[in-house]
Each structure stands twice: as C-alpha cells, then as structure tokens.
C-alpha cells in the first residue's frame, strides 16, 4: 500500500464523519456485514500474492470501523449524557473558558466540573454555555462559577440546507446552554492561576486589538484585527455583506495562508538569534501553538497549524514531505480529538479549499495565485451552495487581487503589534491598503450578475459533485483512461438520477412543507405554477433562513391564522429584511401597522372573516372558523381548509373545546375531511378533540413544535390518530416535513433528519 498514513487517515476521517450522523445500531450492523464479507473474501484466495490487496482492504475497513464506532461513542458520551436534562432546571459548576458579550447579554462557556438537577448529581465531561441577560458580577477567565437555570440542548438541523446550532457548538465540545438570571450566578473561586494559557491568549488578543485601535478605527480596524487574529464579529453589516458577496470572507478565517506568513515572520526572528536548525524548528512549533491559541483555536487554524508542524517534523527527520498525507493526518488527529469538528462548516471549507489547492497545484492555470484561487473555488463550490445558497463568481477575481494585500497586511500588522510605537508610522499605510480592499469588496459585491442564488443541492447532487471533482482531478493529472471515465460517468449518473427524478416529480405538482421553526407554526406552500404561500411565520428568523435555502426571493401571499407573536414574528422578520411580499390575508383585529418595510411601505392586506373563501393560483382556501369577537391576541385562532389539485389540508388552531364544538355544529362532516392535518396547539389534547379528529380521516397529521419548547404530541391524540390510520409526524423529531401533492393526492413525504433515540421518547 503506497502512502499508508494517507489511506489510513482517510478511512478514519470517513468513518468518524459518518459516525456522528448515522443512527445507533446501524453502524454495528453495517460493520458486521462489511467485515464478514472481507473475511470470506480472504478465505477464498489460495495464492498468497493475491491476498495483499484484500488484506489492504481489510485494514482500511477496520480503521474505518474504528472511526465510525469512536464517533458514535463520543456522541453517546457527550450528547446523550446531556439530553435527559434538556428542559430541566439545573445547576452547573465549572471553570470559565470563554466570555462573549453582546448587547444586553453575556455568554460564559464553562468547562463542566459538576452538574445537578432535581437533587441528582451528574458527572459530565463537557462544556456548557451559560447565557445571562442583564448585568452580571465581575467574571474573568479561569474563575470557577456556579449558575442555575433551565438547561437546553442546541438544535440539530431544522431543514435541508441548515446546519443547526448543534453542529457549530459541538465542534467546540458544547452541546447545551443554560439560561440563568444574574442573581443565579456566583463566582465560587477566582482564577488561582493568572498565567493560564487561555488567559495569556485572551490578554494577547486584547493587546493586539488595542494596538490596532490606536491607529485605526471603524471597518479598517475591524478588518485588520480579523486578518491578524481572525474573526469578523466587529464588522459592520455592510462590510459583512460586501465580503460575503465578493467571496472574501475567508481572509478573516485564520488558516494556511496566515500560518505560512506567520512562520516566515517567526523564522526570520528565530534565525537571527539562533543557528541550530532543530532549536529553530522547536521555537517555530511553539510559536505556531501560541498563535493558534491567540486566534481562539479556530478549526481552520488547528488544521493548518498541524499541517505545518507535520512538515517541520518531516523536514528535520529528513523524510519526504507529502502535503496530501499532511492534510489527511492532521484532519484525522483533529477528528480523534473531537469528531464533531468534521461537521463544522468553517472547517469543511478550509479542508476542501486546501485539498483543491494540493490536488490541482499548477495543473490548470500557469500562475500560482490564480491556480490556487480557482482550485479552492471549484472544490468549495458544492458546500458553499449547500450552506450559503450563494455562488460568488467574484471570488475568482477578488482572491487574485487581494491575496498580495493580505500577505502585506498580515506582515505589517504583526510587525506593528510586536514593535512598540511602530503603529504611529504604519497606521497611514495600513489604512490606505485596508481602505482599497474594502472599496474593492464593495465594488465587486455591487455587481449583481457575479452572484448567483441557488437552492441547497440534495444529497444525491452533492455526491455527484464529489465524483465529478474526482473526474476533474484525474483528467488534469492525465491519469484517466476511457474505461475509467466511463465508470466514473456511470456512477455520477447513478447518483444524479434520484435528484433528477425528484425534480421531475415536483414539476406540475404542489408542495407543502411544515418548517421546523423555533416555535409557532409555519407552513410553506408552492403551487403548481410556482407561487409561494406562507401559512403562519413561526417565531424568529427560521422561516427566512428556510426560504433562502430554497432560493425563494419573493412571497406571493401570507396567510395568518394566529395573531400572537409565535406566528407573526417570523413574518415581521421578513419585512425587516426586505423580503418582497405581494399580499397578506389576516384575521380581523390584526395590527396591520406592524407589517411594514424599513422604508415605510407595506404589502397589500386583505381581512378575512369566518365563512370566507379565496384562491391563490388555483389553491382554494376556506375559513371554517374565526371568532370575530375575540379582540385580544390570545383569542381563538382561525381554522382554514386548503384544496389544491387532488389533495386537501386542514390547518387547525389552538382553539378550546367550546370553539371547536361550535365549528363542528356549523359544518358538515365532509368539510373536515383531509389528506394532511396540521394539529392545533402543537398537538395538545385541548386543541384536538377526539370528536374533531374522527371527522378528518387524515392520512398524515403534523404537529409543529420548536425543538426546545417541550411541546410534544399528546399521547391520547397520538392514540386516536393511530386508531384512525393517520401517520403522526412531529417537526421536533423529523425536522421539516414536506409533501408533494399531485392530481391523485399526496404522492410523497420527505423528512429533514433521522431522529436520535432520546428525541423519540
């Protein structure tokens, strides 16, 4: 086996990546089948020479299995350990390892030493974020803190195209957050070691920021700080959008380019005071570790730093350095440290960009900077489309123009921070370069045709993209035969077929998606002619994020069935962000003055009453219930029935038994018959009486509930639905739930995620 470390690392990485996301039990069954097949294959061979390839496959399969089971074990030990306490009042005690301040709130990250709930103590080796609103007592890094409040798990992926807050925080070993009041926060013991590495790193970050702030201000200061130590938290909203649309966001994510320049900077100083190669190498390695700590140990710098250390060690041992092996070995070590890092979007982009630069180095464009930019763009394109729904072709130009400036800025920035009072001389020069970079970013961001909005590609298309990237690599390296090309194209076609089939199935049909919003109800309907309708908006920005993942830039109609904040806040967010809405259908007593764009304009608004009917592009809506006398926001919700093509849906509200019985008495039983039933009150028994459920004859019943709202489908409601042959579905468990409706009724049902065991209890 050539390059064994490369292949073994790759197998472990693949196994660890899958071990985080596949359901429990499937991993063991899958591995038993693979290992049994490999063992039988070995027994079939009689010629020892021919056993070698199979033996290699067996070794790789074993390493893959180790990665798979290791990641699954980490998930069980960390996530599953915290899950039973989600939603419970708990007390956590631990050392403060990070402090983030925002307007009106503070988030403290504790390395947990003890956690208790209901008088029971738990031993959890994990981190917890403590979120406090209001003024808190003085807290420093390294202090031991005790906090009390409600413990809540971070949310998993809500809909396809969403990463979920769990993946982001889990990459730092954090799986839950605790909401505490200021008076429930107590510093048990101040930091006994003021020279802890994390404290020194924070002091270094504060020093660098203060030096830069002496000579620069505004976006220029924020940009230089981001280039030197990473991060864009101090960027203005305008600058964030400009960098995103111009493809320059990566320059404030400390990675390989920054490490290379930093090594050059440190090596120059180290060689000036020492001529021993190994001592200089040790100093450089120590400096890389310190810089990674100062840059807040971002996943991208950890990967780049480990690659650099690998190269230095290989050089000192006079062994051949292989960048492919360095990339895979460093990634495998990080996966061993925390397999959730493999699901961090920033880390994935850094890994793919580096992989593209390595594989296509000097093979497409003659000039290195242009070739590196193009390779990174091509390899990160599928992930950018999935995660950000934006393809920025401006990146092909801006990266070539800006890369020399980034190198110069990082060198001058490091020099300014290292030499006292040098900021007086360098500030004007740095301001000029930074201002040119900002102007360039805004200019390219303003060219609309360079930015393409896209829908998050499905899993089949993502796999197909990976295969085509492999085909590109084999082609440019001239390692491709006609037979291999045919095989690669055949496999690509195999994976593309389900994606194309799904797209064809949607053509001419209606789609209905129950969006997994934080709270409230939100349903997106796409009519056969492509009109987009929202029934409710949920609470918070989740609906807007969902629309962005589908590349939906305009809403043709919004139907409000509930006037409370949990269903209107999401619509208000659309107005705040300027999403065009053509028309709104609202119940009587709705405060329509709230629904305005920043410039004061609004959508056309129509008020509906009980008994009204209206049509939107062939989809008919009938208002079965609305209490015109309920003027308070907590009054009864509307009940609306939709008919489109051959399918029907009934949207219930959180109405009590009296209103429900009133509605039943006013309509015939046929008015309630439906294919898809949205349960009222998130599936509560009060809002879904047996008398009403028995009249619906629904095939599917959906309960919308925020992941952390502790609102679950009532067992009695579930029993009634099961007895009637209806399939109960919860957004809490399955994420967003989608239906395709054709002329013959509901054709298919799709779900965002496979639930973990504790989510189905």
PDB file of N, CA and C in Angstrom, residues 703-733:
ATOM      1  N   UNK A 703     -47.598  17.806  13.815  1.00  0.00           N
ATOM      2  CA  UNK A 703     -47.550  18.703  14.975  1.00  0.00           C
ATOM      3  C   UNK A 703     -46.298  19.559  14.855  1.00  0.00           C
ATOM      4  N   UNK A 704     -46.477  20.864  14.638  1.00  0.00           N
ATOM      5  CA  UNK A 704     -45.351  21.790  14.603  1.00  0.00           C
ATOM      6  C   UNK A 704     -44.976  22.168  16.029  1.00  0.00           C
ATOM      7  N   UNK A 705     -43.730  21.986  16.389  1.00  0.00           N
ATOM      8  CA  UNK A 705     -43.285  22.369  17.731  1.00  0.00           C
ATOM      9  C   UNK A 705     -41.803  22.678  17.695  1.00  0.00           C
ATOM     10  N   UNK A 706     -41.405  23.773  18.344  1.00  0.00           N
ATOM     11  CA  UNK A 706     -39.991  24.114  18.429  1.00  0.00           C
ATOM     12  C   UNK A 706     -39.218  23.008  19.128  1.00  0.00           C
ATOM     13  N   UNK A 707     -37.980  22.810  18.726  1.00  0.00           N
ATOM     14  CA  UNK A 707     -37.177  21.703  19.247  1.00  0.00           C
ATOM     15  C   UNK A 707     -37.039  21.771  20.763  1.00  0.00           C
ATOM     16  N   UNK A 708     -36.902  22.986  21.283  1.00  0.00           N
ATOM     17  CA  UNK A 708     -36.665  23.129  22.720  1.00  0.00           C
ATOM     18  C   UNK A 708     -37.851  23.716  23.474  1.00  0.00           C
ATOM     19  N   UNK A 709     -39.057  23.593  22.925  1.00  0.00           N
ATOM     20  CA  UNK A 709     -40.222  24.186  23.582  1.00  0.00           C
ATOM     21  C   UNK A 709     -40.945  23.212  24.498  1.00  0.00           C
ATOM     22  N   UNK A 710     -40.477  21.952  24.530  1.00  0.00           N
ATOM     23  CA  UNK A 710     -41.115  20.927  25.365  1.00  0.00           C
ATOM     24  C   UNK A 710     -42.603  20.776  25.063  1.00  0.00           C
ATOM     25  N   UNK A 711     -42.966  21.012  23.822  1.00  0.00           N
ATOM     26  CA  UNK A 711     -44.352  20.809  23.393  1.00  0.00           C
ATOM     27  C   UNK A 711     -44.374  19.574  22.508  1.00  0.00           C
ATOM     28  N   UNK A 712     -44.934  18.508  23.015  1.00  0.00           N
ATOM     29  CA  UNK A 712     -44.924  17.248  22.296  1.00  0.00           C
ATOM     30  C   UNK A 712     -46.343  16.811  21.990  1.00  0.00           C
ATOM     31  N   UNK A 713     -46.474  15.952  21.013  1.00  0.00           N
ATOM     32  CA  UNK A 713     -47.772  15.415  20.637  1.00  0.00           C
ATOM     33  C   UNK A 713     -48.370  14.643  21.808  1.00  0.00           C
ATOM     34  N   UNK A 714     -49.585  15.004  22.208  1.00  0.00           N
ATOM     35  CA  UNK A 714     -50.231  14.385  23.354  1.00  0.00           C
ATOM     36  C   UNK A 714     -50.454  12.885  23.087  1.00  0.00           C
ATOM     37  N   UNK A 715     -50.145  12.020  24.056  1.00  0.00           N
ATOM     38  CA  UNK A 715     -50.308  10.565  23.856  1.00  0.00           C
ATOM     39  C   UNK A 715     -51.727  10.159  23.452  1.00  0.00           C
ATOM     40  N   UNK A 716     -52.730  10.828  24.006  1.00  0.00           N
ATOM     41  CA  UNK A 716     -54.111  10.485  23.660  1.00  0.00           C
ATOM     42  C   UNK A 716     -54.424  10.862  22.222  1.00  0.00           C
ATOM     43  N   UNK A 717     -53.910  12.014  21.791  1.00  0.00           N
ATOM     44  CA  UNK A 717     -54.090  12.431  20.396  1.00  0.00           C
ATOM     45  C   UNK A 717     -53.394  11.447  19.475  1.00  0.00           C
ATOM     46  N   UNK A 718     -52.198  11.035  19.862  1.00  0.00           N
ATOM     47  CA  UNK A 718     -51.450  10.055  19.063  1.00  0.00           C
ATOM     48  C   UNK A 718     -52.227   8.741  18.950  1.00  0.00           C
ATOM     49  N   UNK A 719     -52.826   8.321  20.055  1.00  0.00           N
ATOM     50  CA  UNK A 719     -53.584   7.061  20.051  1.00  0.00           C
ATOM     51  C   UNK A 719     -54.781   7.134  19.120  1.00  0.00           C
ATOM     52  N   UNK A 720     -55.499   8.255  19.152  1.00  0.00           N
ATOM     53  CA  UNK A 720     -56.681   8.421  18.296  1.00  0.00           C
ATOM     54  C   UNK A 720     -56.268   8.421  16.830  1.00  0.00           C
ATOM     55  N   UNK A 721     -55.201   9.124  16.512  1.00  0.00           N
ATOM     56  CA  UNK A 721     -54.734   9.186  15.128  1.00  0.00           C
ATOM     57  C   UNK A 721     -54.323   7.804  14.627  1.00  0.00           C
ATOM     58  N   UNK A 722     -53.596   7.063  15.473  1.00  0.00           N
ATOM     59  CA  UNK A 722     -53.155   5.721  15.086  1.00  0.00           C
ATOM     60  C   UNK A 722     -54.351   4.799  14.847  1.00  0.00           C
ATOM     61  N   UNK A 723     -55.369   4.939  15.694  1.00  0.00           N
ATOM     62  CA  UNK A 723     -56.564   4.101  15.544  1.00  0.00           C
ATOM     63  C   UNK A 723     -57.295   4.396  14.244  1.00  0.00           C
ATOM     64  N   UNK A 724     -57.192   5.643  13.775  1.00  0.00           N
ATOM     65  CA  UNK A 724     -57.852   6.039  12.529  1.00  0.00           C
ATOM     66  C   UNK A 724     -56.970   5.825  11.301  1.00  0.00           C
ATOM     67  N   UNK A 725     -55.751   5.317  11.501  1.00  0.00           N
ATOM     68  CA  UNK A 725     -54.863   5.041  10.378  1.00  0.00           C
ATOM     69  C   UNK A 725     -54.066   6.236   9.902  1.00  0.00           C
ATOM     70  N   UNK A 726     -54.025   7.307  10.693  1.00  0.00           N
ATOM     71  CA  UNK A 726     -53.252   8.500  10.322  1.00  0.00           C
ATOM     72  C   UNK A 726     -51.821   8.360  10.828  1.00  0.00           C
ATOM     73  N   UNK A 727     -50.871   8.828  10.056  1.00  0.00           N
ATOM     74  CA  UNK A 727     -49.465   8.779  10.449  1.00  0.00           C
ATOM     75  C   UNK A 727     -49.107  10.079  11.161  1.00  0.00           C
ATOM     76  N   UNK A 728     -48.830  10.032  12.479  1.00  0.00           N
ATOM     77  CA  UNK A 728     -48.467  11.256  13.198  1.00  0.00           C
ATOM     78  C   UNK A 728     -46.995  11.613  12.964  1.00  0.00           C
ATOM     79  N   UNK A 729     -46.732  12.879  12.685  1.00  0.00           N
ATOM     80  CA  UNK A 729     -45.378  13.368  12.418  1.00  0.00           C
ATOM     81  C   UNK A 729     -45.130  14.622  13.249  1.00  0.00           C
ATOM     82  N   UNK A 730     -43.905  14.749  13.786  1.00  0.00           N
ATOM     83  CA  UNK A 730     -43.557  15.917  14.585  1.00  0.00           C
ATOM     84  C   UNK A 730     -42.307  16.581  14.015  1.00  0.00           C
ATOM     85  N   UNK A 731     -42.356  17.900  13.877  1.00  0.00           N
ATOM     86  CA  UNK A 731     -41.163  18.616  13.406  1.00  0.00           C
ATOM     87  C   UNK A 731     -40.055  18.537  14.448  1.00  0.00           C
ATOM     88  N   UNK A 732     -40.417  18.368  15.730  1.00  0.00           N
ATOM     89  CA  UNK A 732     -39.414  18.193  16.781  1.00  0.00           C
ATOM     90  C   UNK A 732     -38.533  16.984  16.480  1.00  0.00           C
ATOM     91  N   UNK A 733     -39.148  15.928  15.979  1.00  0.00           N
ATOM     92  CA  UNK A 733     -38.435  14.676  15.763  1.00  0.00           C
ATOM     93  C   UNK A 733     -37.789  14.620  14.380  1.00  0.00           C
TER      94      UNK A 733
END
